[in-house]
Amino acid sequence: MAVSEVSICNQALAHIGAEALIVALSENTEEARFCNIYYASTRDSLLRAHEWNFATRYVSLAKIGTAPTRWSYQYAYPADALNAIEIVNTVDATKIDFEIINDGASARLIVTDQDDAELRYTSKTTDPTVFDPGFVEILSWAIAYRIAEPITGSSDKKGEAMKIYQAMYVAYAGRDADEGMEDPAANPSWIKARA
């Protein structure tokens, strides 16, 4: 069965022992209404909470306007970004300073001293078919936590869902972080020399 918003919500409903599952988030049932309320915000908050590999993107930033006095360059914030992780340093492992600001209207901007900046960021990934299986599990338990009491009336089910969510988050976010390249800044040079 393909992963979908509905299948993730049905996992959440099954976790709390709900009496009914759903066919669509738009259906006129209590289960669908609560899933619809919490699905997108829970997904986005989990995407922001960890640098998930499946949601990590790189983009060359577009210069826009004049940077505030403290900074040299100002760039448009990517429309699909949920979390700006770093300005990529192609020379060494030194972190490049940057700041997220608001233009006073509704646009977010990135300011930095890096010319031709490239951003590594977490994108607002909404297609469940590209979610990591561990993320799906975490998301289903996080939704279960949020809908448990309104649907079942049980604070015990809510507390149980929170405990399982926390355990799943630690396990799966850790595994996701283990994939890929080692962060050169993670181990000081004196540790690397001992290896």
Short mmCIF file of N, CA, C and O in Angstrom, two decimals, residues 19-87:
data_model
loop_
_atom_site.label_atom_id
_atom_site.label_comp_id
_atom_site.label_asym_id
_atom_site.label_seq_id
_atom_site.Cartn_x
_atom_site.Cartn_y
_atom_site.Cartn_z
N GLU A 19 -12.39 3.81 16.81
CA GLU A 19 -13.40 2.87 16.32
C GLU A 19 -13.50 2.86 14.80
O GLU A 19 -13.93 1.87 14.22
N ALA A 20 -13.13 3.96 14.16
CA ALA A 20 -13.27 4.04 12.70
C ALA A 20 -12.00 4.62 12.07
O ALA A 20 -11.29 5.41 12.68
N LEU A 21 -11.74 4.18 10.84
CA LEU A 21 -10.67 4.76 10.03
C LEU A 21 -11.31 5.69 9.02
O LEU A 21 -12.52 5.80 8.94
N ILE A 22 -10.48 6.38 8.23
CA ILE A 22 -11.02 7.36 7.28
C ILE A 22 -10.66 6.98 5.85
O ILE A 22 -9.72 6.23 5.61
N VAL A 23 -11.42 7.53 4.92
CA VAL A 23 -11.17 7.34 3.50
C VAL A 23 -10.57 8.61 2.90
O VAL A 23 -9.80 8.56 1.95
N ALA A 24 -10.91 9.76 3.50
CA ALA A 24 -10.38 11.06 3.04
C ALA A 24 -10.34 12.02 4.21
O ALA A 24 -11.17 11.93 5.13
N LEU A 25 -9.37 12.94 4.17
CA LEU A 25 -9.29 13.94 5.24
C LEU A 25 -10.47 14.91 5.19
O LEU A 25 -10.78 15.56 6.19
N SER A 26 -11.13 14.99 4.07
CA SER A 26 -12.24 15.92 3.90
C SER A 26 -13.59 15.34 4.30
O SER A 26 -14.59 16.04 4.29
N GLU A 27 -13.62 14.06 4.67
CA GLU A 27 -14.93 13.46 4.99
C GLU A 27 -15.48 14.06 6.28
O GLU A 27 -14.75 14.59 7.12
N ASN A 28 -16.79 13.97 6.43
CA ASN A 28 -17.48 14.59 7.56
C ASN A 28 -17.59 13.61 8.74
O ASN A 28 -18.67 13.18 9.11
N THR A 29 -16.41 13.27 9.30
CA THR A 29 -16.38 12.41 10.49
C THR A 29 -15.47 13.07 11.51
O THR A 29 -14.61 13.88 11.17
N GLU A 30 -15.66 12.72 12.76
CA GLU A 30 -14.83 13.27 13.82
C GLU A 30 -13.36 12.91 13.59
O GLU A 30 -12.48 13.76 13.74
N GLU A 31 -13.10 11.67 13.21
CA GLU A 31 -11.73 11.22 12.98
C GLU A 31 -11.05 12.04 11.89
O GLU A 31 -9.92 12.50 12.06
N ALA A 32 -11.74 12.25 10.77
CA ALA A 32 -11.17 13.02 9.66
C ALA A 32 -10.97 14.48 10.04
O ALA A 32 -9.96 15.09 9.69
N ARG A 33 -11.92 15.04 10.77
CA ARG A 33 -11.80 16.46 11.16
C ARG A 33 -10.55 16.68 12.02
O ARG A 33 -9.79 17.61 11.78
N PHE A 34 -10.33 15.82 13.01
CA PHE A 34 -9.16 16.00 13.87
C PHE A 34 -7.87 15.71 13.12
O PHE A 34 -6.87 16.40 13.30
N CYS A 35 -7.87 14.70 12.27
CA CYS A 35 -6.67 14.42 11.47
C CYS A 35 -6.36 15.60 10.56
O CYS A 35 -5.20 16.00 10.41
N ASN A 36 -7.39 16.18 9.97
CA ASN A 36 -7.22 17.31 9.07
C ASN A 36 -6.68 18.54 9.82
O ASN A 36 -5.86 19.29 9.29
N ILE A 37 -7.12 18.72 11.05
CA ILE A 37 -6.65 19.86 11.85
C ILE A 37 -5.15 19.74 12.12
O ILE A 37 -4.41 20.72 12.04
N TYR A 38 -4.69 18.52 12.44
CA TYR A 38 -3.33 18.35 12.93
C TYR A 38 -2.30 17.85 11.92
O TYR A 38 -1.10 17.99 12.15
N TYR A 39 -2.72 17.27 10.81
CA TYR A 39 -1.76 16.62 9.92
C TYR A 39 -0.65 17.57 9.44
O TYR A 39 0.53 17.33 9.65
N ALA A 40 -1.01 18.64 8.75
CA ALA A 40 0.00 19.52 8.11
C ALA A 40 0.90 20.20 9.13
O ALA A 40 2.12 20.26 8.95
N SER A 41 0.33 20.71 10.21
CA SER A 41 1.17 21.40 11.20
C SER A 41 2.11 20.43 11.91
O SER A 41 3.27 20.78 12.19
N THR A 42 1.65 19.22 12.15
CA THR A 42 2.51 18.21 12.80
C THR A 42 3.63 17.80 11.85
O THR A 42 4.80 17.71 12.25
N ARG A 43 3.30 17.57 10.58
CA ARG A 43 4.32 17.23 9.58
C ARG A 43 5.38 18.32 9.50
O ARG A 43 6.57 18.04 9.56
N ASP A 44 4.95 19.57 9.39
CA ASP A 44 5.89 20.67 9.22
C ASP A 44 6.76 20.87 10.47
O ASP A 44 7.95 21.16 10.36
N SER A 45 6.17 20.72 11.64
CA SER A 45 6.98 20.89 12.86
C SER A 45 8.01 19.77 12.98
O SER A 45 9.14 20.00 13.42
N LEU A 46 7.67 18.55 12.56
CA LEU A 46 8.64 17.46 12.58
C LEU A 46 9.73 17.66 11.53
O LEU A 46 10.89 17.32 11.76
N LEU A 47 9.37 18.21 10.39
CA LEU A 47 10.38 18.51 9.37
C LEU A 47 11.37 19.55 9.89
O LEU A 47 12.57 19.46 9.63
N ARG A 48 10.89 20.53 10.63
CA ARG A 48 11.77 21.57 11.19
C ARG A 48 12.61 21.06 12.34
O ARG A 48 13.69 21.58 12.61
N ALA A 49 12.16 20.04 13.03
CA ALA A 49 12.82 19.57 14.25
C ALA A 49 14.12 18.82 13.99
O ALA A 49 14.96 18.71 14.87
N HIS A 50 14.30 18.30 12.79
CA HIS A 50 15.48 17.49 12.48
C HIS A 50 15.85 17.72 11.01
O HIS A 50 14.99 17.97 10.18
N GLU A 51 17.12 17.59 10.70
CA GLU A 51 17.58 17.76 9.31
C GLU A 51 17.39 16.43 8.56
O GLU A 51 18.35 15.71 8.32
N TRP A 52 16.16 16.12 8.21
CA TRP A 52 15.85 14.86 7.53
C TRP A 52 16.53 14.82 6.16
O TRP A 52 16.42 15.76 5.38
N ASN A 53 17.19 13.73 5.87
CA ASN A 53 17.87 13.59 4.58
C ASN A 53 16.91 13.73 3.40
O ASN A 53 17.23 14.38 2.41
N PHE A 54 15.73 13.13 3.51
CA PHE A 54 14.80 13.16 2.38
C PHE A 54 14.26 14.56 2.09
O PHE A 54 13.77 14.83 1.00
N ALA A 55 14.36 15.46 3.07
CA ALA A 55 13.81 16.81 2.91
C ALA A 55 14.91 17.87 2.76
O ALA A 55 14.61 19.06 2.68
N THR A 56 16.17 17.46 2.72
CA THR A 56 17.27 18.41 2.62
C THR A 56 17.49 18.80 1.16
O THR A 56 17.54 17.95 0.28
N ARG A 57 17.60 20.09 0.92
CA ARG A 57 17.81 20.62 -0.43
C ARG A 57 18.96 21.63 -0.41
O ARG A 57 19.31 22.18 0.63
N TYR A 58 19.51 21.88 -1.59
CA TYR A 58 20.54 22.90 -1.79
C TYR A 58 20.04 23.84 -2.87
O TYR A 58 19.46 23.40 -3.86
N VAL A 59 20.30 25.14 -2.69
CA VAL A 59 19.90 26.10 -3.71
C VAL A 59 20.88 27.27 -3.71
O VAL A 59 21.35 27.70 -2.65
N SER A 60 21.21 27.74 -4.91
CA SER A 60 21.97 28.99 -5.03
C SER A 60 20.98 30.12 -4.79
O SER A 60 19.95 30.20 -5.46
N LEU A 61 21.28 30.95 -3.82
CA LEU A 61 20.35 32.00 -3.42
C LEU A 61 20.34 33.16 -4.41
O LEU A 61 21.35 33.48 -5.03
N ALA A 62 19.18 33.79 -4.53
CA ALA A 62 19.01 34.94 -5.43
C ALA A 62 19.17 36.24 -4.65
O ALA A 62 18.45 36.49 -3.68
N LYS A 63 20.13 37.06 -5.06
CA LYS A 63 20.34 38.36 -4.40
C LYS A 63 19.10 39.22 -4.62
O LYS A 63 18.49 39.21 -5.69
N ILE A 64 18.77 39.97 -3.58
CA ILE A 64 17.60 40.84 -3.65
C ILE A 64 17.85 42.08 -2.79
O ILE A 64 18.25 41.96 -1.63
N GLY A 65 17.67 43.24 -3.33
CA GLY A 65 17.78 44.48 -2.57
C GLY A 65 19.15 44.72 -1.96
O GLY A 65 20.15 44.12 -2.34
N THR A 66 19.17 45.61 -1.00
CA THR A 66 20.39 46.00 -0.30
C THR A 66 20.35 45.47 1.12
O THR A 66 19.36 45.66 1.83
N ALA A 67 21.45 44.86 1.54
CA ALA A 67 21.53 44.27 2.87
C ALA A 67 21.57 45.35 3.94
O ALA A 67 22.06 46.46 3.69
N PRO A 68 21.08 45.04 5.15
CA PRO A 68 21.21 45.98 6.26
C PRO A 68 22.68 46.26 6.56
O PRO A 68 23.56 45.49 6.16
N THR A 69 22.96 47.32 7.28
CA THR A 69 24.32 47.80 7.54
C THR A 69 25.29 46.71 7.99
O THR A 69 26.42 46.66 7.54
N ARG A 70 24.89 45.84 8.84
CA ARG A 70 25.79 44.84 9.42
C ARG A 70 26.24 43.79 8.41
O ARG A 70 27.25 43.13 8.60
N TRP A 71 25.50 43.59 7.34
CA TRP A 71 25.75 42.50 6.39
C TRP A 71 26.11 43.03 5.01
O TRP A 71 25.72 44.13 4.64
N SER A 72 26.78 42.17 4.22
CA SER A 72 27.19 42.57 2.86
C SER A 72 26.16 42.22 1.79
O SER A 72 26.03 42.93 0.79
N TYR A 73 25.46 41.11 1.97
CA TYR A 73 24.55 40.60 0.92
C TYR A 73 23.20 40.22 1.51
O TYR A 73 23.11 39.78 2.66
N GLN A 74 22.18 40.36 0.69
CA GLN A 74 20.81 40.00 1.08
C GLN A 74 20.22 39.12 -0.01
O GLN A 74 20.35 39.41 -1.20
N TYR A 75 19.59 38.02 0.40
CA TYR A 75 19.04 37.04 -0.54
C TYR A 75 17.58 36.73 -0.22
O TYR A 75 17.15 36.83 0.94
N ALA A 76 16.86 36.30 -1.24
CA ALA A 76 15.48 35.85 -1.04
C ALA A 76 15.50 34.50 -0.32
O ALA A 76 16.34 33.65 -0.60
N TYR A 77 14.60 34.34 0.61
CA TYR A 77 14.44 33.07 1.34
C TYR A 77 13.69 32.11 0.42
O TYR A 77 12.66 32.47 -0.14
N PRO A 78 14.17 30.88 0.23
CA PRO A 78 13.48 29.95 -0.68
C PRO A 78 12.02 29.74 -0.28
O PRO A 78 11.73 29.56 0.92
N ALA A 79 11.14 29.76 -1.24
CA ALA A 79 9.70 29.66 -0.97
C ALA A 79 9.33 28.35 -0.28
O ALA A 79 8.38 28.32 0.51
N ASP A 80 10.06 27.27 -0.57
CA ASP A 80 9.70 25.98 0.02
C ASP A 80 10.50 25.64 1.28
O ASP A 80 10.43 24.53 1.79
N ALA A 81 11.26 26.60 1.80
CA ALA A 81 12.12 26.33 2.96
C ALA A 81 11.34 26.40 4.27
O ALA A 81 10.55 27.32 4.49
N LEU A 82 11.57 25.40 5.12
CA LEU A 82 11.04 25.42 6.47
C LEU A 82 12.13 25.77 7.48
O LEU A 82 11.85 26.28 8.55
N ASN A 83 13.38 25.45 7.12
CA ASN A 83 14.48 25.66 8.05
C ASN A 83 15.77 25.87 7.26
O ASN A 83 16.17 25.00 6.50
N ALA A 84 16.38 27.02 7.44
CA ALA A 84 17.68 27.29 6.81
C ALA A 84 18.75 26.67 7.69
O ALA A 84 18.90 27.05 8.85
N ILE A 85 19.48 25.70 7.16
CA ILE A 85 20.46 24.96 7.96
C ILE A 85 21.81 25.65 7.95
O ILE A 85 22.38 25.91 9.01
N GLU A 86 22.33 25.93 6.76
CA GLU A 86 23.64 26.55 6.68
C GLU A 86 23.88 27.17 5.31
O GLU A 86 23.29 26.76 4.32
N ILE A 87 24.75 28.17 5.30
CA ILE A 87 25.31 28.66 4.05
C ILE A 87 26.50 27.74 3.79
O ILE A 87 27.37 27.58 4.64
#
